[in-house]
Short mmCIF file of C-alpha atoms and ligand atoms in Angstrom, two decimals:
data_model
loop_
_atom_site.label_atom_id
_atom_site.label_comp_id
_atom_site.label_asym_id
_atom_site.label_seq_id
_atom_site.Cartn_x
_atom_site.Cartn_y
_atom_site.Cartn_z
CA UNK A 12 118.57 -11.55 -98.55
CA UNK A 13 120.89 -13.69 -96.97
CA UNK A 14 124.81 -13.33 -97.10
CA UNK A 15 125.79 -15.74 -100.05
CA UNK A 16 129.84 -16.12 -100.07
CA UNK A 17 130.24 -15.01 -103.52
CA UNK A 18 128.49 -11.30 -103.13
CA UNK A 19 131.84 -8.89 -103.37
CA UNK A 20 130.24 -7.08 -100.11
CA UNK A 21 130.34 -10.36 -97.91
CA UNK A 22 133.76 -11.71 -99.43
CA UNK A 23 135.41 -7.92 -98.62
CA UNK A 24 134.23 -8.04 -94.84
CA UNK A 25 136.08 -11.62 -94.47
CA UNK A 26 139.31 -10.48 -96.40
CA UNK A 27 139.39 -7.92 -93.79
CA UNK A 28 138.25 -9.86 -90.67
CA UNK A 29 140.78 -12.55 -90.84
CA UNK A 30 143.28 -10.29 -92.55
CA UNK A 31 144.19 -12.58 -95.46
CA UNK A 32 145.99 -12.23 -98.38
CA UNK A 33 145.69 -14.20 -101.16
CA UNK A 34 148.87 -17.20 -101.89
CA UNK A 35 149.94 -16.46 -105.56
CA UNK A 36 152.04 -19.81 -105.01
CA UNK A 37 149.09 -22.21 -103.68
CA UNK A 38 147.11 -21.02 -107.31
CA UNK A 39 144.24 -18.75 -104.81
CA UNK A 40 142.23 -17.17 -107.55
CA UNK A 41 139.10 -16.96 -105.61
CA UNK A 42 135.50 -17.17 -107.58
CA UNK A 43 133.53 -13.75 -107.02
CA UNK A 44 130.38 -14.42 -109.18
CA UNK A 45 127.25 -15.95 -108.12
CA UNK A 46 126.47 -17.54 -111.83
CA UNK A 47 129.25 -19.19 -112.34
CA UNK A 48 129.58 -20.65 -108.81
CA UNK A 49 125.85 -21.72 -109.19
CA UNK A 50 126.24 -23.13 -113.00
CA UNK A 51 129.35 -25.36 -111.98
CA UNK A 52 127.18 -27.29 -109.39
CA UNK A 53 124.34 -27.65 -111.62
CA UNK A 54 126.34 -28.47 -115.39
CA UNK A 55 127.57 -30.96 -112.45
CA UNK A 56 124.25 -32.50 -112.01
CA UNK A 57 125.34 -32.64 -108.37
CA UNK A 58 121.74 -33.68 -106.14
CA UNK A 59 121.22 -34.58 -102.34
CA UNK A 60 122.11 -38.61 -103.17
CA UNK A 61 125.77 -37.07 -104.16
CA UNK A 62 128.97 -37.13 -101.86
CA UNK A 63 131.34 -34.59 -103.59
CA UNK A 64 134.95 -34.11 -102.86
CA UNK A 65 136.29 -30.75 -103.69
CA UNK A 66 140.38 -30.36 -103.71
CA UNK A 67 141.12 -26.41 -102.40
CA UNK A 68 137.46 -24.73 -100.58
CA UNK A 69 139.34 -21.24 -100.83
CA UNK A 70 136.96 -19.06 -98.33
CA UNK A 71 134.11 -21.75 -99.06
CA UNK A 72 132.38 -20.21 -102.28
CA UNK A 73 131.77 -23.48 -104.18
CA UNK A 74 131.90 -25.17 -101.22
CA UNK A 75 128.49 -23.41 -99.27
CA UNK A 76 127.01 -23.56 -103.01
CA UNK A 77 128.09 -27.83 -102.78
CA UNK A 78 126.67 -27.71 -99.34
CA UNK A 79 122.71 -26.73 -100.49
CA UNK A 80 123.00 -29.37 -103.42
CA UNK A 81 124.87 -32.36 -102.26
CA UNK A 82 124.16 -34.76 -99.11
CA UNK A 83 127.88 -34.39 -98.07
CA UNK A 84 130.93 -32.33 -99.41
CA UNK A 85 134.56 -32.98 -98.45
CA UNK A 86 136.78 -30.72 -98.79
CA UNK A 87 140.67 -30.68 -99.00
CA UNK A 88 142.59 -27.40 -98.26
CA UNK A 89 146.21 -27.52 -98.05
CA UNK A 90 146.81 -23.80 -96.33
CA UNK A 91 145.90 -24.15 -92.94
CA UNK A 92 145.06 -20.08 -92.70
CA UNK A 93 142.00 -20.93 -94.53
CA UNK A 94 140.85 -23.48 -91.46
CA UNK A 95 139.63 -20.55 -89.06
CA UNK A 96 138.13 -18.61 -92.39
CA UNK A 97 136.14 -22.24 -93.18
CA UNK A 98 134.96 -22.63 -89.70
CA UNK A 99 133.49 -19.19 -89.90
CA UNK A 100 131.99 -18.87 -93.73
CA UNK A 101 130.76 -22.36 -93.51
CA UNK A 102 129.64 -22.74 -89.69
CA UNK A 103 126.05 -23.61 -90.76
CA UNK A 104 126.56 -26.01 -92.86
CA UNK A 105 126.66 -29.62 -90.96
CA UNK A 106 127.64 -31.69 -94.24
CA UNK A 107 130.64 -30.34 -95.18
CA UNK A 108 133.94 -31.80 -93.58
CA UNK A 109 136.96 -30.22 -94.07
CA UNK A 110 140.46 -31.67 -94.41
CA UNK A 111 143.43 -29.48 -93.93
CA UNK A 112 145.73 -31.69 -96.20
CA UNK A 113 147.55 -31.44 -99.61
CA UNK A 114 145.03 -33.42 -102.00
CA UNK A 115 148.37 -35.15 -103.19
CA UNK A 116 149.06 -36.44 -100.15
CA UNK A 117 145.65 -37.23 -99.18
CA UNK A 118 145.17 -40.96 -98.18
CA UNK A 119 141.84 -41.22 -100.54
CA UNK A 120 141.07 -44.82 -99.70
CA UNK A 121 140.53 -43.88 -96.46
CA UNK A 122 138.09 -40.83 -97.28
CA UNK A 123 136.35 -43.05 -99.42
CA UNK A 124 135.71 -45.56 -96.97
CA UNK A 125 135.26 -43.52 -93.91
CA UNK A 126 133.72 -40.40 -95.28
CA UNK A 127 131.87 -41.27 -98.15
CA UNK A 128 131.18 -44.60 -96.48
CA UNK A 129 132.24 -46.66 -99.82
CA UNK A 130 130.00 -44.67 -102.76
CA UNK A 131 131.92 -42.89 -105.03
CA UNK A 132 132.78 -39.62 -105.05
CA UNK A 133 131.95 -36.63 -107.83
CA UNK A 134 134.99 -34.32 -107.33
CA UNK A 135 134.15 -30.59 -108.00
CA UNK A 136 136.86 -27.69 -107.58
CA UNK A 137 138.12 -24.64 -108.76
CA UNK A 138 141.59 -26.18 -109.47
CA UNK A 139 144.95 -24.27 -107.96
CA UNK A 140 146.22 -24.55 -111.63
CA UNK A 141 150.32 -24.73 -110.19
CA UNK A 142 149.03 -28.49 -109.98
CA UNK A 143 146.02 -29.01 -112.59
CA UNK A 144 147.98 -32.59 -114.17
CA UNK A 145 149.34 -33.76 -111.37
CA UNK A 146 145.63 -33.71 -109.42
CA UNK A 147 144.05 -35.40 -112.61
CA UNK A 148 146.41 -38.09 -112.88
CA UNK A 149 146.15 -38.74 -108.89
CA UNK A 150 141.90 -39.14 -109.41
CA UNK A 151 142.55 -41.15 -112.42
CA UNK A 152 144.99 -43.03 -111.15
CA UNK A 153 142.45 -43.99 -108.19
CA UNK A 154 139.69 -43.87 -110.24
CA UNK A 155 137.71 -46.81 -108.32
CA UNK A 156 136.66 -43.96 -105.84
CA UNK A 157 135.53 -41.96 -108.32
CA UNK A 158 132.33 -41.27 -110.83
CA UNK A 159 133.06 -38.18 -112.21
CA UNK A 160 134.72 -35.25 -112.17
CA UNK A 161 134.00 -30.95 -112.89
CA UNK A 162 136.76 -28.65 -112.67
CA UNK A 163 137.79 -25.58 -113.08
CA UNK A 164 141.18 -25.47 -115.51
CA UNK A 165 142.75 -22.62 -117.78
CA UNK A 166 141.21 -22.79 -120.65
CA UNK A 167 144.62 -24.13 -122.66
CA UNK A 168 144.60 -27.10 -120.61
CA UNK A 169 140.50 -27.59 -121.34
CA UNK A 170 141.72 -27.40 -125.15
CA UNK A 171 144.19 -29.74 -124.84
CA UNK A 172 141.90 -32.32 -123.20
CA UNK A 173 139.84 -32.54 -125.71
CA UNK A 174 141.47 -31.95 -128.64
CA UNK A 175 141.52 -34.32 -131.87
CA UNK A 176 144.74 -35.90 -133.46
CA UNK A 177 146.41 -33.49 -135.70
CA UNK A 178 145.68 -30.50 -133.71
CA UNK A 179 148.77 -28.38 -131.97
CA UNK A 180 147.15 -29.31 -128.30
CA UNK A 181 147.06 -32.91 -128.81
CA UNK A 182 149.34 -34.99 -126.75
CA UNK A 183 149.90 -37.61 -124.16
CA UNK A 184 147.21 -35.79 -121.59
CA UNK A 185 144.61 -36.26 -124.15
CA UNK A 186 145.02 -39.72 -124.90
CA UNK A 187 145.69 -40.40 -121.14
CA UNK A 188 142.38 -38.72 -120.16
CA UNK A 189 140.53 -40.52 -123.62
CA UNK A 190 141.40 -43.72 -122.19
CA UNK A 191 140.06 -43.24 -119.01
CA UNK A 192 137.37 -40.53 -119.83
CA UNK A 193 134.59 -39.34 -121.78
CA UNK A 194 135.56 -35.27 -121.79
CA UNK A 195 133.29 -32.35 -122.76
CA UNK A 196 133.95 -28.77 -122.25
CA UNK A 197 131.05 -27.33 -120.05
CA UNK A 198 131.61 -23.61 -120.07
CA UNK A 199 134.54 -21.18 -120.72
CA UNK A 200 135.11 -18.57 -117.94
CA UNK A 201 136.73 -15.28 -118.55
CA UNK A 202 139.46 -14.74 -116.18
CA UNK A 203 137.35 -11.27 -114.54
CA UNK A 204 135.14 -13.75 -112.04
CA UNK A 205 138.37 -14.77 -109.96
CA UNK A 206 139.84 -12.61 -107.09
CA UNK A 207 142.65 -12.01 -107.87
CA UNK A 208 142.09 -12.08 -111.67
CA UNK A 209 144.52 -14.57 -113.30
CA UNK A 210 146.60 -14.08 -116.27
CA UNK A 211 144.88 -16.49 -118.54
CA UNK A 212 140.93 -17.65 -119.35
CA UNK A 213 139.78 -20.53 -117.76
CA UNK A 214 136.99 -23.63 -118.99
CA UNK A 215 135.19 -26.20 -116.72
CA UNK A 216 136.39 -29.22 -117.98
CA UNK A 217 133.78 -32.63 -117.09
CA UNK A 218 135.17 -35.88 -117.55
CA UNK A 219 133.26 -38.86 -116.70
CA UNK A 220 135.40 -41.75 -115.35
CA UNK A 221 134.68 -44.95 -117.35
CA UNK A 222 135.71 -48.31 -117.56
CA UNK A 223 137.13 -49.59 -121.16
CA UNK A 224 138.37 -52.75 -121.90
CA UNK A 225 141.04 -52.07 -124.28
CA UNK A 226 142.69 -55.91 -123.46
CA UNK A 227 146.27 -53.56 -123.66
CA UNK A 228 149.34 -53.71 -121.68
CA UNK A 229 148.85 -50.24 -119.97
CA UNK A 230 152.52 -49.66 -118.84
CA UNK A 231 153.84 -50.17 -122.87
CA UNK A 232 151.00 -47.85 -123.93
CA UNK A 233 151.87 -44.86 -122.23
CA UNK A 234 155.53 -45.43 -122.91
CA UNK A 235 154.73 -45.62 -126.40
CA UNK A 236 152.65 -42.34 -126.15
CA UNK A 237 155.34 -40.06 -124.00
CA UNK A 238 157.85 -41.55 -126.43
CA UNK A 239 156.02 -40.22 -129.11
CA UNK A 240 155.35 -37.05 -127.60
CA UNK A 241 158.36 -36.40 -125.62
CA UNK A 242 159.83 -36.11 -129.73
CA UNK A 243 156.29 -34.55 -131.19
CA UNK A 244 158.93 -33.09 -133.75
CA UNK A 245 160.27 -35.78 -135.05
CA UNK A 246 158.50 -38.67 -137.54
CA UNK A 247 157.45 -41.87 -135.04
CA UNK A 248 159.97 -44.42 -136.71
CA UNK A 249 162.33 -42.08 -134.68
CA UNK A 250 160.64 -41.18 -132.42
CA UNK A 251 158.61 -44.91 -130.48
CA UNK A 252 161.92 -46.59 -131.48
CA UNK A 253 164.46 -44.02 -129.07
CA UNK A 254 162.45 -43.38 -126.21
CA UNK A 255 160.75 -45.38 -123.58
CA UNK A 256 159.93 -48.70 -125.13
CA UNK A 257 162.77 -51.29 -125.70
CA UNK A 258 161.72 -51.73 -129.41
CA UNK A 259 164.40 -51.85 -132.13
CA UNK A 260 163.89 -49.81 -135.89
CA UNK A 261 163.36 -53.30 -137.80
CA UNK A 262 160.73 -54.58 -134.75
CA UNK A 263 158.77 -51.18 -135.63
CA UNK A 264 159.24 -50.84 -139.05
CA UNK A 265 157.73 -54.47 -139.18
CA UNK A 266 154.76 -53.05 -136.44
CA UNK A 267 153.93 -50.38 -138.81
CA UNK A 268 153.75 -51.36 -141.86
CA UNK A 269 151.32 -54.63 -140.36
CA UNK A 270 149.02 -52.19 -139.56
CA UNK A 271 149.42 -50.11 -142.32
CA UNK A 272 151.27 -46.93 -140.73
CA UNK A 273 153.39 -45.11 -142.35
CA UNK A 274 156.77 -44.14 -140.11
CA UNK A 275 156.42 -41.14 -141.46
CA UNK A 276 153.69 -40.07 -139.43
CA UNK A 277 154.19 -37.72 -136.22
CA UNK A 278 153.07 -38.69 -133.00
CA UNK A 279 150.04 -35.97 -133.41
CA UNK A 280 148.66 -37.91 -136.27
CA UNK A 281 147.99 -41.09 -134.39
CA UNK A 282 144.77 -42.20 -132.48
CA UNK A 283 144.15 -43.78 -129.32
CA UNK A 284 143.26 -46.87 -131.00
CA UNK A 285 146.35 -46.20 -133.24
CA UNK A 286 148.81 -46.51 -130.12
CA UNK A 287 146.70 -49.37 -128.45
CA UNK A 288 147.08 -51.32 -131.93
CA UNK A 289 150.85 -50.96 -131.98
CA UNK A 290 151.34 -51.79 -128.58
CA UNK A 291 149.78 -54.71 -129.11
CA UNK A 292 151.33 -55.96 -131.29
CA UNK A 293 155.00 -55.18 -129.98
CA UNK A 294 153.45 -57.37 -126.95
CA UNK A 295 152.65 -60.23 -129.18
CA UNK A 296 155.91 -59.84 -130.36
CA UNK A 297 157.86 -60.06 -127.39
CA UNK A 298 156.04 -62.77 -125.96
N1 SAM B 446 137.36 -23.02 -104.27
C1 SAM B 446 137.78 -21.66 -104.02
C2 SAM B 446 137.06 -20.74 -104.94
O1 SAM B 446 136.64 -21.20 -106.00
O2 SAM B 446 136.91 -19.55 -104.62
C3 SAM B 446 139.31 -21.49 -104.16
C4 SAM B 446 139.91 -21.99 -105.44
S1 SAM B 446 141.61 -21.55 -105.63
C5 SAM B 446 141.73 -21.53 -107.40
C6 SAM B 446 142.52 -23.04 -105.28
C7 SAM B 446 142.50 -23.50 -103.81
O3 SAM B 446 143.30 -24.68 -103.71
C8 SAM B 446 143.11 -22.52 -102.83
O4 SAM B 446 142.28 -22.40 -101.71
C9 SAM B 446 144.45 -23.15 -102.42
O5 SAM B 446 144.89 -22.82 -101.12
C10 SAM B 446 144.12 -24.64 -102.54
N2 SAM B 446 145.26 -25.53 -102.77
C11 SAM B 446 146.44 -25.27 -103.38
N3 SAM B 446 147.23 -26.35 -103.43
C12 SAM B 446 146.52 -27.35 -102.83
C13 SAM B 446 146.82 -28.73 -102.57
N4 SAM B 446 147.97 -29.29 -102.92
N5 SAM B 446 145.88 -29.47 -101.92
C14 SAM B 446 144.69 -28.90 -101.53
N6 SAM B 446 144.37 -27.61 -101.76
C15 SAM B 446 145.26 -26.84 -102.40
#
């Protein structure tokens, strides 16, 4: 049989060739089991028409398994000990290009164009969870490059993304990602499949990108939303009117009760379509 990079055997003679030890800071909890390597890729529906960018290849795990299913991977790893490692694990593989960069600072319009040669990209990674939010916001935030993306998160964040008002782990990363996403939970992974084993449980999250016309002003929305939430606590007459949004108590109070609201309600209790309603009208009203 031949070497596959998740068999403990192959993975313990490149820990010890290239003397590495694993960055507890850069979030390297390295995948050691075949399934789960194999199921992310194909709960992905990843096939040979796919380009896939995958943010941290570790030793190349996900990556070789990328390679066999996908006509190109790219791959961004930010610690550059893990270049000489990927040139070895991953030397027969002639789609995958590697990028020793921090996927925050990556210039993504350019890998799009000149890498992926202007079709979108599926991202697929085994998150370094120090960064999970920021990394989501960054693909959403650029979400023109992007179709859909699988990936690896503790399993609190997973919760939290798809959780339903009134629920302890809604908040302002649920609505953000329910207005730019359709979210499922694929799988939950138990934290024994990750070298070193972290603290927590982990999911694979898969959100596809899509494109909603909500005819909102974007900027007040999330203002309204991290006001709420920024002050779960407290009732959202409080809460929208002293925190991000210029809106007075009489300008809300009037909001509300047009659409019915009571300003007794906490931020939890409101849906998506609850915030997009009162931001629009607090635009109408300042216009
Ligand atoms: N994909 C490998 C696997 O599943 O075995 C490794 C996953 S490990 C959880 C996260 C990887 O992300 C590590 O290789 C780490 O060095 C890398 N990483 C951490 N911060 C990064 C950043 N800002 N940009 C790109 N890669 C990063």
């Amino acid at each position: 049989m031949e070497n596959r990079l998740y068999q403990s055997s192959y993975l313990a003679e490149i820990l010890k060739k290239f003397n590495f030890s694993f960055s507890k800071s850069l979030g390297q909890n390295f995948l050691i089991d075949g399934n789960i390597v194999k199921n992310i890729v194909e709960k992905s529906g990843i096939t040979k028409d796919d380009i896939v960018l995958e943010i941290g290849p570790g030793f190349g795990t996900l990556t070789e398994e990328l390679a066999l299913n996908a006509k190109k991977v790219i791959s961004i790893e930010k610690d550059h000990r893990l270049m000489e490692v990927l040139d070895y694990t991953l030397q027969n593989y002639d789609n995958v290009k590697i990028i020793n960069e921090d996927f925050l600072k990556t210039d993504l319009e350019k890998i799009f164009m000149e890498e992926a040669k202007g079709q979108k990209l599926k991202v697929v990674a085994n998150l370094p969870y120090y960064i999970t939010t920021p990394i989501l916001e960054r693909i959403i935030e650029n979400k023109k490059y992007f179709s859909t993306i699988s990936v690896m998160v503790q399993e609190e964040v997973a919760r939290r993304v798809v959780a339903s008002p009134n629920n302890k782990d809604y908040g302002s990363l649920t609505l953000y990602l329910k207005y730019n996403c359709e979210s499922e939970i694929l799988m939950k992974v138990p934290r024994t499949v990750f070298m070193p084993s972290p603290n927590v449980d982990s999911a694979i999250l898969y959100l596809k990108l899509v494109d909603r016309d909500f005819d909102v002003d974007e900027g007040y929305l999330f203002k309204f939303i991290r006001s709420g939430f920024t002050k779960r606590r407290k009732n959202i007459m409080n809460s929208l009117s002293t925190g991000f949004v210029d809106v007075s108590k009489a300008q809300l109070k009037e909001i509300l009760s047009s659409l019915e609201l009571s300003g007794n309600l906490r931020a939890e209790n409101l849906s998506l379509e609850d915030y997009i309603n009162i931001t629009k009208k607090y635009t109408e009203m300042i216009k």
